[in-house]
Short mmCIF file of C-alpha atoms (C1' of nucleotides) and ligand atoms in Angstrom, two decimals:
data_model
loop_
_atom_site.label_atom_id
_atom_site.label_comp_id
_atom_site.label_asym_id
_atom_site.label_seq_id
_atom_site.Cartn_x
_atom_site.Cartn_y
_atom_site.Cartn_z
CA MET A 1 108.26 120.06 102.36
CA LYS A 2 105.04 118.18 101.78
CA TYR A 3 105.04 115.55 99.10
CA SER A 4 102.30 113.66 97.31
CA LEU A 5 101.35 110.11 98.16
CA SER A 6 102.99 108.96 94.96
CA GLU A 7 106.20 110.85 95.54
CA GLU A 8 106.44 109.48 99.06
CA ASN A 9 105.94 105.93 97.87
CA TYR A 10 108.66 106.30 95.26
CA LEU A 11 111.09 107.67 97.83
CA LYS A 12 110.38 104.75 100.13
CA ALA A 13 110.85 102.25 97.33
CA ILE A 14 114.13 103.82 96.24
CA TYR A 15 115.34 103.85 99.84
CA HIS A 16 114.72 100.13 100.24
CA LEU A 17 116.24 99.28 96.87
CA GLU A 18 119.30 101.41 97.53
CA LYS A 19 120.17 99.25 100.52
CA ILE A 20 120.61 96.18 98.33
CA ALA A 21 121.80 97.75 95.07
CA ALA A 22 125.54 98.42 94.88
CA THR A 23 125.19 101.00 92.14
CA GLY A 24 122.38 103.46 91.36
CA VAL A 25 118.89 102.00 91.59
CA ALA A 26 117.61 100.78 88.22
CA THR A 27 114.43 102.08 86.66
CA ASN A 28 113.18 98.54 86.17
CA ALA A 29 113.79 97.68 89.81
CA ILE A 30 111.72 100.63 90.94
CA ALA A 31 109.00 99.76 88.46
CA GLU A 32 108.80 96.21 89.79
CA GLN A 33 108.73 97.32 93.42
CA MET A 34 106.04 99.91 92.73
CA GLU A 35 104.04 97.62 90.46
CA THR A 36 104.12 100.20 87.72
CA LYS A 37 105.78 100.62 84.31
CA PRO A 38 109.37 101.74 83.71
CA SER A 39 108.19 104.71 81.66
CA SER A 40 106.16 105.95 84.62
CA VAL A 41 109.22 105.59 86.81
CA THR A 42 111.31 107.71 84.46
CA ASP A 43 108.72 110.46 84.61
CA MET A 44 108.54 110.44 88.38
CA VAL A 45 112.27 110.20 88.84
CA LYS A 46 112.69 113.34 86.77
CA LYS A 47 110.23 115.11 89.01
CA LEU A 48 111.98 113.92 92.17
CA SER A 49 115.24 115.07 90.67
CA GLU A 50 113.78 118.55 90.05
CA LYS A 51 112.86 118.65 93.73
CA ASP A 52 116.37 117.64 94.71
CA LEU A 53 115.21 114.41 96.31
CA VAL A 54 117.21 112.11 94.03
CA ASN A 55 120.31 112.25 91.87
CA TYR A 56 119.41 111.14 88.41
CA ILE A 57 121.53 110.66 85.33
CA LYS A 58 119.83 109.23 82.27
CA TYR A 59 120.36 105.50 81.84
CA GLN A 60 122.37 105.35 85.07
CA GLY A 61 119.74 104.81 87.71
CA VAL A 62 119.01 106.98 90.74
CA THR A 63 120.30 107.52 94.25
CA LEU A 64 118.65 109.45 97.04
CA THR A 65 120.04 112.84 97.99
CA GLU A 66 120.44 113.61 101.67
CA LYS A 67 117.10 115.39 101.52
CA GLY A 68 115.50 112.39 99.82
CA ARG A 69 116.95 109.96 102.34
CA LYS A 70 115.72 112.05 105.27
CA THR A 71 112.28 112.25 103.75
CA ALA A 72 112.15 108.50 103.11
CA LEU A 73 113.17 107.87 106.70
CA THR A 74 110.39 110.01 108.13
CA ILE A 75 107.88 108.03 106.12
CA ILE A 76 109.40 104.76 107.30
CA ARG A 77 109.35 106.09 110.85
CA LYS A 78 105.65 106.82 110.53
CA HIS A 79 104.92 103.44 108.98
CA ARG A 80 106.64 101.55 111.77
CA LEU A 81 105.22 103.64 114.59
CA TRP A 82 101.72 103.07 113.25
CA GLU A 83 102.43 99.35 113.05
CA VAL A 84 103.39 99.38 116.73
CA PHE A 85 100.17 101.23 117.51
CA LEU A 86 98.08 98.72 115.61
CA VAL A 87 99.66 95.72 117.32
CA ASP A 88 100.26 97.07 120.83
CA LYS A 89 97.13 99.16 121.25
CA LEU A 90 94.54 97.76 118.88
CA ASN A 91 95.65 94.14 119.23
CA PHE A 92 96.07 93.52 115.56
CA HIS A 93 98.14 90.51 114.65
CA TRP A 94 101.56 91.22 113.12
CA ASP A 95 100.46 89.89 109.74
CA GLN A 96 97.54 92.35 109.48
CA VAL A 97 99.18 95.71 109.97
CA HIS A 98 101.30 96.41 106.93
CA GLU A 99 98.50 97.36 104.53
CA ILE A 100 96.93 99.75 107.01
CA ALA A 101 100.29 101.30 107.86
CA GLU A 102 100.83 101.86 104.14
CA GLN A 103 97.93 104.29 104.34
CA LEU A 104 98.66 105.80 107.75
CA GLU A 105 102.28 106.58 106.87
CA HIS A 106 101.05 109.35 104.57
CA ILE A 107 99.23 111.36 107.23
CA HIS A 108 100.97 114.72 107.44
CA SER A 109 101.44 115.97 111.00
CA GLU A 110 104.69 116.18 112.90
CA GLU A 111 102.84 116.80 116.14
CA LEU A 112 100.80 113.65 115.64
CA ILE A 113 103.85 111.47 115.18
CA SER A 114 105.66 113.05 118.08
CA ARG A 115 102.71 112.37 120.38
CA LEU A 116 102.12 108.90 118.98
CA ASP A 117 105.77 108.08 119.61
CA LYS A 118 105.44 109.13 123.26
CA PHE A 119 102.11 107.33 123.64
CA LEU A 120 103.73 104.11 122.45
CA GLY A 121 106.68 104.53 124.82
CA GLU A 122 109.18 105.59 122.16
CA PRO A 123 109.66 102.09 120.77
CA ASP A 124 112.90 101.16 119.00
CA PHE A 125 111.47 98.37 116.86
CA ASP A 126 108.27 97.66 114.99
CA PRO A 127 106.26 94.42 115.30
CA HIS A 128 108.45 92.76 112.66
CA GLY A 129 111.68 93.62 114.43
CA ASP A 130 112.54 96.47 112.06
CA PRO A 131 114.19 99.50 113.67
CA ILE A 132 112.21 102.72 113.99
CA PRO A 133 114.20 105.79 112.91
CA ASP A 134 114.12 108.67 115.39
CA LYS A 135 112.81 112.07 114.36
CA HIS A 136 116.17 112.97 112.86
CA GLY A 137 116.30 109.81 110.78
CA ASN A 138 118.83 108.01 112.92
CA ILE A 139 118.46 104.25 113.06
CA LYS A 140 119.66 102.20 115.99
CA ARG A 141 121.80 99.51 114.37
CA THR A 142 121.87 96.12 116.06
CA GLU A 143 123.87 92.96 115.63
CA LYS A 144 121.71 90.40 113.91
CA LYS A 145 122.32 87.46 111.64
CA LEU A 146 120.19 85.44 109.33
CA LEU A 147 119.27 82.13 110.93
CA SER A 148 120.62 80.49 107.78
CA ASP A 149 124.10 81.76 108.67
CA LEU A 150 124.20 79.98 112.02
CA ASP A 151 126.10 76.71 112.41
CA LYS A 152 125.01 73.56 114.18
CA ASN A 153 124.60 74.03 117.95
CA GLN A 154 124.56 77.80 117.67
CA GLY A 155 121.51 79.48 119.15
CA GLY A 156 119.90 82.87 119.51
CA VAL A 157 116.75 84.89 119.87
CA CYS A 158 114.54 85.74 116.93
CA VAL A 159 114.69 89.52 116.55
CA GLY A 160 113.13 90.10 113.19
CA VAL A 161 111.93 88.90 109.82
CA LYS A 162 113.45 89.84 106.50
CA GLU A 163 110.36 89.23 104.48
CA SER A 164 107.12 90.22 106.20
CA SER A 165 104.32 89.02 103.97
CA ALA A 166 101.19 87.83 105.75
CA GLU A 167 101.79 84.32 104.38
CA PHE A 168 105.25 84.05 105.88
CA LEU A 169 104.19 85.55 109.21
CA GLN A 170 101.28 83.15 109.45
CA TYR A 171 103.58 80.27 108.68
CA LEU A 172 105.87 81.39 111.50
CA ASP A 173 102.87 81.39 113.83
CA LYS A 174 102.20 77.78 112.94
CA LYS A 175 105.83 77.06 113.75
CA LYS A 176 105.43 78.95 117.07
CA ILE A 177 108.12 81.42 116.06
CA THR A 178 107.76 85.11 116.80
CA ILE A 179 109.92 88.05 117.92
CA GLY A 180 111.67 87.00 121.14
CA THR A 181 111.49 83.25 120.51
CA LYS A 182 114.63 81.28 121.46
CA ILE A 183 115.97 79.18 118.63
CA LYS A 184 118.85 76.72 118.49
CA VAL A 185 120.21 74.96 115.43
CA LEU A 186 120.22 71.21 116.03
CA GLY A 187 121.12 70.18 112.54
CA LYS A 188 121.83 71.71 109.16
CA GLU A 189 121.56 69.81 105.88
CA PHE A 190 124.24 70.78 103.38
CA PHE A 191 122.28 69.41 100.45
CA ASP A 192 119.39 71.90 100.60
CA GLY A 193 120.20 74.19 103.51
CA SER A 194 117.24 72.96 105.53
CA MET A 195 117.51 72.89 109.29
CA VAL A 196 116.26 71.07 112.34
CA ILE A 197 115.90 73.66 115.08
CA LEU A 198 114.80 73.83 118.65
CA VAL A 199 111.93 76.29 119.15
CA GLY A 200 111.43 76.68 122.87
CA LYS A 201 111.25 73.01 123.92
CA ASP A 202 110.07 71.57 120.62
CA GLN A 203 111.95 70.42 117.57
CA SER A 204 111.00 71.85 114.22
CA PHE A 205 112.04 71.45 110.61
CA ILE A 206 112.48 74.53 108.43
CA SER A 207 113.55 75.09 104.85
CA LYS A 208 116.52 77.15 103.72
CA LYS A 209 114.13 79.81 102.44
CA THR A 210 112.58 80.18 105.86
CA ALA A 211 115.98 80.29 107.57
CA GLU A 212 117.06 83.03 105.16
CA ASN A 213 114.19 85.23 106.22
CA LEU A 214 114.61 85.05 109.98
CA TYR A 215 116.94 87.33 111.90
CA VAL A 216 118.45 86.14 115.17
CA GLN A 217 120.68 87.67 117.77
CA THR A 218 123.28 85.12 118.81
CA ASN A 219 124.25 84.70 122.42
CA MET B 1 82.55 100.49 97.71
CA LYS B 2 85.78 102.46 97.98
CA TYR B 3 85.70 106.08 97.04
CA SER B 4 88.37 108.66 96.33
CA LEU B 5 89.39 111.31 98.80
CA SER B 6 87.64 113.90 96.70
CA GLU B 7 84.42 111.92 96.40
CA GLU B 8 84.37 111.33 100.14
CA ASN B 9 84.85 115.01 100.89
CA TYR B 10 82.02 115.97 98.57
CA LEU B 11 79.68 113.44 100.20
CA LYS B 12 80.52 114.78 103.62
CA ALA B 13 79.96 118.38 102.50
CA ILE B 14 76.63 117.53 100.93
CA TYR B 15 75.58 115.64 104.06
CA HIS B 16 76.24 118.64 106.27
CA LEU B 17 74.57 121.07 103.87
CA GLU B 18 71.51 118.85 103.49
CA LYS B 19 70.80 119.16 107.20
CA ILE B 20 70.29 122.91 106.89
CA ALA B 21 68.95 123.19 103.33
CA ALA B 22 65.21 122.67 103.00
CA THR B 23 65.38 121.81 99.31
CA GLY B 24 68.16 120.19 97.25
CA VAL B 25 71.67 121.37 98.05
CA ALA B 26 72.80 124.15 95.70
CA THR B 27 75.90 123.88 93.57
CA ASN B 28 77.14 127.19 94.90
CA ALA B 29 76.69 126.08 98.49
CA ILE B 30 78.80 122.99 97.88
CA ALA B 31 81.42 125.06 96.08
CA GLU B 32 81.69 127.42 99.01
CA GLN B 33 81.91 124.63 101.58
CA MET B 34 84.54 122.80 99.55
CA GLU B 35 86.45 125.97 98.69
CA THR B 36 86.26 125.15 95.01
CA LYS B 37 84.46 126.49 91.94
CA PRO B 38 80.84 125.77 91.00
CA SER B 39 81.90 124.26 87.69
CA SER B 40 84.06 121.72 89.51
CA VAL B 41 81.09 120.86 91.69
CA THR B 42 78.89 120.21 88.68
CA ASP B 43 81.47 117.79 87.30
CA MET B 44 81.79 115.89 90.56
CA VAL B 45 78.09 115.81 91.22
CA LYS B 46 77.56 114.14 87.87
CA LYS B 47 80.08 111.51 88.79
CA LEU B 48 78.49 110.91 92.19
CA SER B 49 75.16 110.62 90.46
CA GLU B 50 76.56 107.97 88.10
CA LYS B 51 77.64 106.01 91.16
CA ASP B 52 74.19 106.35 92.68
CA LEU B 53 75.44 108.35 95.64
CA VAL B 54 73.36 111.46 94.94
CA ASN B 55 70.17 112.38 93.13
CA TYR B 56 70.91 115.10 90.68
CA ILE B 57 68.67 117.04 88.35
CA LYS B 58 70.23 119.86 86.39
CA TYR B 59 69.73 123.26 87.94
CA GLN B 60 67.85 121.71 90.86
CA GLY B 61 70.62 120.89 93.30
CA VAL B 62 71.46 117.51 94.79
CA THR B 63 70.32 115.24 97.58
CA LEU B 64 72.08 112.19 98.95
CA THR B 65 70.70 108.77 98.12
CA GLU B 66 70.46 106.24 100.93
CA LYS B 67 73.76 104.82 99.73
CA GLY B 68 75.31 108.29 99.72
CA ARG B 69 74.01 109.10 103.20
CA LYS B 70 75.36 105.83 104.61
CA THR B 71 78.72 106.49 103.03
CA ALA B 72 78.86 110.04 104.37
CA LEU B 73 78.01 108.74 107.84
CA THR B 74 80.84 106.21 107.87
CA ILE B 75 83.28 108.99 107.02
CA ILE B 76 81.85 111.19 109.76
CA ARG B 77 82.06 108.23 112.14
CA LYS B 78 85.73 107.80 111.32
CA HIS B 79 86.42 111.53 111.66
CA ARG B 80 84.87 111.72 115.10
CA LEU B 81 86.39 108.51 116.41
CA TRP B 82 89.83 109.72 115.38
CA GLU B 83 89.15 113.03 117.12
CA VAL B 84 88.38 111.13 120.31
CA PHE B 85 91.60 109.18 119.90
CA LEU B 86 93.63 112.33 119.43
CA VAL B 87 92.18 114.02 122.50
CA ASP B 88 91.72 111.08 124.86
CA LYS B 89 94.85 109.10 124.03
CA LEU B 90 97.33 111.55 122.57
CA ASN B 91 96.27 114.47 124.77
CA PHE B 92 95.71 116.87 121.93
CA HIS B 93 93.64 119.88 122.76
CA TRP B 94 90.13 119.99 121.23
CA ASP B 95 91.07 122.87 118.95
CA GLN B 96 93.96 120.93 117.35
CA VAL B 97 92.31 117.76 116.15
CA HIS B 98 90.04 118.67 113.27
CA GLU B 99 92.71 119.11 110.58
CA ILE B 100 94.37 115.82 111.44
CA ALA B 101 91.03 114.01 111.55
CA GLU B 102 90.31 115.40 108.10
CA GLN B 103 93.17 113.23 106.90
CA LEU B 104 92.59 110.20 109.10
CA GLU B 105 88.92 109.93 108.12
CA HIS B 106 90.01 108.72 104.68
CA ILE B 107 91.91 105.65 105.87
CA HIS B 108 90.15 102.63 104.43
CA SER B 109 89.82 99.74 106.89
CA GLU B 110 86.68 98.55 108.57
CA GLU B 111 88.65 96.41 110.96
CA LEU B 112 90.71 99.40 112.02
CA ILE B 113 87.68 101.48 112.88
CA SER B 114 85.99 98.63 114.66
CA ARG B 115 89.05 98.08 116.85
CA LEU B 116 89.62 101.80 117.36
CA ASP B 117 86.03 102.13 118.51
CA LYS B 118 86.51 99.39 121.12
CA PHE B 119 89.88 100.79 122.18
CA LEU B 120 88.23 104.14 122.87
CA GLY B 121 85.39 102.55 124.84
CA GLU B 122 82.76 102.95 122.12
CA PRO B 123 82.27 106.66 122.72
CA ASP B 124 78.96 108.30 121.81
CA PHE B 125 80.33 111.81 121.33
CA ASP B 126 83.42 113.42 119.92
CA PRO B 127 85.50 116.09 121.72
CA HIS B 128 83.21 118.82 120.41
CA GLY B 129 80.05 117.12 121.63
CA ASP B 130 79.04 115.86 118.19
CA PRO B 131 77.43 112.41 118.13
CA ILE B 132 79.40 109.50 116.67
CA PRO B 133 77.31 107.38 114.28
CA ASP B 134 77.46 103.64 114.95
CA LYS B 135 78.70 101.25 112.28
CA HIS B 136 75.25 101.19 110.69
CA GLY B 137 75.06 104.96 110.48
CA ASN B 138 72.65 105.39 113.40
CA ILE B 139 73.08 108.55 115.40
CA LYS B 140 72.07 108.84 119.03
CA ARG B 141 69.90 111.93 119.11
CA THR B 142 69.94 114.00 122.28
CA GLU B 143 67.98 116.91 123.61
CA LYS B 144 70.06 119.99 123.32
CA LYS B 145 69.40 123.68 122.90
CA LEU B 146 71.43 126.63 121.82
CA LEU B 147 72.46 128.69 124.82
CA SER B 148 70.97 131.68 123.00
CA ASP B 149 67.54 130.08 123.29
CA LEU B 150 67.63 129.91 127.09
CA ASP B 151 65.80 132.52 129.17
CA LYS B 152 67.05 134.34 132.22
CA ASN B 153 67.64 132.07 135.22
CA GLN B 154 67.59 128.93 133.08
CA GLY B 155 70.71 126.78 133.32
CA GLY B 156 72.26 123.71 131.84
CA VAL B 157 75.39 121.83 130.99
CA CYS B 158 77.46 122.62 127.91
CA VAL B 159 77.23 119.54 125.68
CA GLY B 160 78.62 120.76 122.40
CA VAL B 161 79.65 123.52 120.06
CA LYS B 162 77.97 124.38 116.79
CA GLU B 163 80.96 125.98 115.21
CA SER B 164 84.25 124.29 116.06
CA SER B 165 86.97 126.47 114.59
CA ALA B 166 90.19 126.65 116.56
CA GLU B 167 89.56 130.36 117.18
CA PHE B 168 86.17 129.79 118.77
CA LEU B 169 87.40 126.85 120.86
CA GLN B 170 90.36 128.85 122.12
CA TYR B 171 88.04 131.69 123.01
CA LEU B 172 85.88 129.24 125.00
CA ASP B 173 88.99 128.10 126.85
CA LYS B 174 89.68 131.67 127.88
CA LYS B 175 86.11 131.82 129.12
CA LYS B 176 86.65 128.54 131.02
CA ILE B 177 83.88 126.88 129.05
CA THR B 178 84.22 123.32 127.79
CA ILE B 179 82.09 120.20 127.38
CA GLY B 180 80.53 119.44 130.76
CA THR B 181 80.73 123.00 132.10
CA LYS B 182 77.66 124.15 134.06
CA ILE B 183 76.20 127.38 132.77
CA LYS B 184 73.35 129.55 134.06
CA VAL B 185 71.85 132.57 132.37
CA LEU B 186 71.94 135.51 134.78
CA GLY B 187 70.85 138.13 132.33
CA LYS B 188 69.97 138.54 128.69
CA GLU B 189 70.09 141.83 126.82
CA PHE B 190 67.25 142.22 124.32
CA PHE B 191 69.08 144.90 122.37
CA ASP B 192 71.94 142.75 121.09
CA GLY B 193 71.26 139.27 122.50
CA SER B 194 74.33 139.35 124.69
CA MET B 195 74.25 137.51 128.00
CA VAL B 196 75.69 137.56 131.45
CA ILE B 197 76.14 133.96 132.50
CA LEU B 198 77.43 132.01 135.45
CA VAL B 199 80.28 129.68 134.47
CA GLY B 200 80.98 127.49 137.45
CA LYS B 201 81.29 130.13 140.19
CA ASP B 202 82.29 133.05 138.01
CA GLN B 203 80.29 135.55 136.07
CA SER B 204 81.02 136.02 132.42
CA PHE B 205 79.80 138.17 129.58
CA ILE B 206 79.24 136.62 126.17
CA SER B 207 77.97 137.91 122.83
CA LYS B 208 74.93 136.67 120.96
CA LYS B 209 77.21 135.06 118.41
CA THR B 210 78.91 133.03 121.09
CA ALA B 211 75.60 132.01 122.66
CA GLU B 212 74.37 130.88 119.27
CA ASN B 213 77.26 128.46 118.92
CA LEU B 214 77.02 126.72 122.28
CA TYR B 215 74.77 123.75 122.88
CA VAL B 216 73.45 123.11 126.38
CA GLN B 217 71.35 120.44 127.98
CA THR B 218 68.85 122.06 130.28
CA ASN B 219 68.08 120.60 133.68
"C1'" DA C 1 55.89 140.90 81.35
"C1'" DC C 2 60.42 141.65 80.71
"C1'" DA C 3 64.84 143.23 81.64
"C1'" DA C 4 68.60 142.71 84.95
"C1'" DT C 5 70.94 139.69 87.99
"C1'" DA C 6 72.33 135.46 89.95
"C1'" DT C 7 73.05 130.65 89.47
"C1'" DT C 8 74.34 126.70 87.03
"C1'" DT C 9 76.13 124.20 83.25
"C1'" DT C 10 79.12 123.53 79.21
"C1'" DA C 11 83.31 123.78 76.55
"C1'" DG C 12 87.88 123.82 76.56
"C1'" DT C 13 92.44 123.91 79.17
"C1'" DC C 14 95.73 122.37 82.80
"C1'" DT C 15 98.28 119.28 86.10
"C1'" DT C 16 99.41 114.84 88.04
"C1'" DA C 17 100.12 110.29 87.44
"C1'" DT C 18 99.43 106.66 84.70
"C1'" DC C 19 99.79 103.79 80.23
"C1'" DT C 20 101.38 101.86 75.29
"C1'" DA C 21 104.32 101.92 71.43
"C1'" DA C 22 108.39 103.34 69.41
"C1'" DA C 23 113.11 105.09 69.64
"C1'" DA C 24 117.54 105.40 72.00
"C1'" DT C 25 121.02 103.45 74.75
"C1'" DT C 26 123.39 100.00 77.29
"C1'" DT C 27 124.68 95.22 78.13
"C1'" DA C 28 125.43 90.53 76.70
"C1'" DA C 29 126.51 86.98 73.25
"C1'" DT C 30 128.78 85.28 69.45
"C1'" DA D 1 133.66 93.95 66.73
"C1'" DT D 2 129.20 93.24 65.44
"C1'" DT D 3 124.89 91.65 66.38
"C1'" DA D 4 121.20 90.42 69.48
"C1'" DA D 5 118.82 91.29 73.63
"C1'" DA D 6 117.59 93.86 77.52
"C1'" DT D 7 116.93 98.26 79.59
"C1'" DT D 8 115.66 102.94 79.57
"C1'" DT D 9 113.76 107.03 77.63
"C1'" DT D 10 110.63 109.68 74.63
"C1'" DA D 11 106.32 110.70 72.40
"C1'" DG D 12 101.72 110.68 72.57
"C1'" DA D 13 97.24 109.22 74.91
"C1'" DT D 14 94.13 108.75 78.89
"C1'" DA D 15 91.66 109.60 83.34
"C1'" DA D 16 90.71 112.31 87.57
"C1'" DG D 17 90.08 116.57 89.32
"C1'" DA D 18 90.46 121.23 89.11
"C1'" DC D 19 90.14 125.94 86.58
"C1'" DT D 20 88.41 130.03 83.31
"C1'" DA D 21 85.35 131.93 80.13
"C1'" DA D 22 81.18 131.66 77.86
"C1'" DA D 23 76.48 129.93 77.31
"C1'" DA D 24 72.15 128.40 79.35
"C1'" DT D 25 68.76 128.60 82.79
"C1'" DA D 26 66.46 130.43 86.85
"C1'" DT D 27 65.30 134.17 89.94
"C1'" DT D 28 64.33 138.94 91.06
"C1'" DG D 29 62.86 143.68 90.60
"C1'" DT D 30 60.11 146.91 88.41
MN1 LIG E 1 105.13 97.28 107.05
MN1 LIG E 2 107.09 96.39 109.76
MN1 LIG E 3 86.19 117.81 113.13
MN1 LIG E 4 84.39 117.16 115.96
#
DNA sequence: ACAATATTTTAGTCTTATCTAAAATTTAAT
DNA sequence: ATTAAATTTTAGATAAGACTAAAATATTGT
């Protein structure tokens, strides 16, 4: 029931990779995500398989079992709740909280998380717009599109970021874009996918890469 | 500058033992406190000595260096601040917070602790009445006596507990004693050190052992 | 003073989580 | 269909932290 820091981090990594991989998650992919070597991944994956947290067939990659998925989701729940705490209560900026939450997510105490959740007002989303699983691992799914998928004259509200590195978040600050910001596409360049957008009352130019990392809810 | 969980726990243990030991802290004493074996202690103490955190001479026990003492105090500061958070903000009871704080004290982030401290109103004492070191490791010393040292008809306010196991704290709850409770010694039995005391408006009987674990500030 | 006892250290082993180098397997290219 | 290249696994090594059993040192009792 209680897993090591390392095991928990592997489960989280596999969970995130599973969302984008069609087939089983590759050893190399996990190694890259975890900043470790493929041989280390093989070792750990065997151990997780022993504990019935992943399905593993040699050379075929891994998938999470139901147990593994549930476990990953509780860690993600903790991570995101702590991020809300750091931003809402301690006034951290949204680009400063991820590293600290990486540590806090490994604190073992159901009671703590239950009380923290209440203290924070049972939030549905973390500071980056990512959904917070409930205690049973259920995630509230919402309609959201990448800004890059909007056409000219379409508009919406920024509801999340796909990538949430400090660099990107700080760049968004410079552009006056944050969760809740109203955005409208004024122009879209077919050549490079760059856009001219309306941010509040001001016009702004953003690259395709930026547009591909911003989630909006259309109206 | 950043130490492992194990190293931090040893430093903390040595710090607490040094306060009561006249001479260097004995290997056996550390082993008992840490619930580990003396041979493991010897190994760790050598490592801490390498890192200039303790002074160690074979067969002579250990003492903390200035660096080691400062490090121990920052961990204790974190532990106690988190305990305040758990009680004041998450409404945990004072007998439930120690185990969780044992985990939280190892989160590495100066900024986090600085902000947590402000968020909590820069408290001077934790839920058990223990002083919270400031960021430089300075502890606010206060006048306090063990209840067992008071004479008949002397009174005071409960300002802390010496032992803070859940069992003892729950027993104090039953006796309606907590931090801030006014206590007066009505009678003291020389035979076994037991006392009849006034707790608020009610009379109560307590053993010597209990009286020896309650700190009061006399008035 | 000297034997008996207690404490502490050393030597060697174990587990977890890593790594490198080499072998096995799969996938891609001709 | 072979060969070349990429991926994955195995084998063996290392480091941290813990343990047991045995040796070394210190303390105590007579
Ligand atoms: Mn994060
Ligand atoms: Mn987040
Ligand atoms: Mn405590
Ligand atoms: Mn305390």
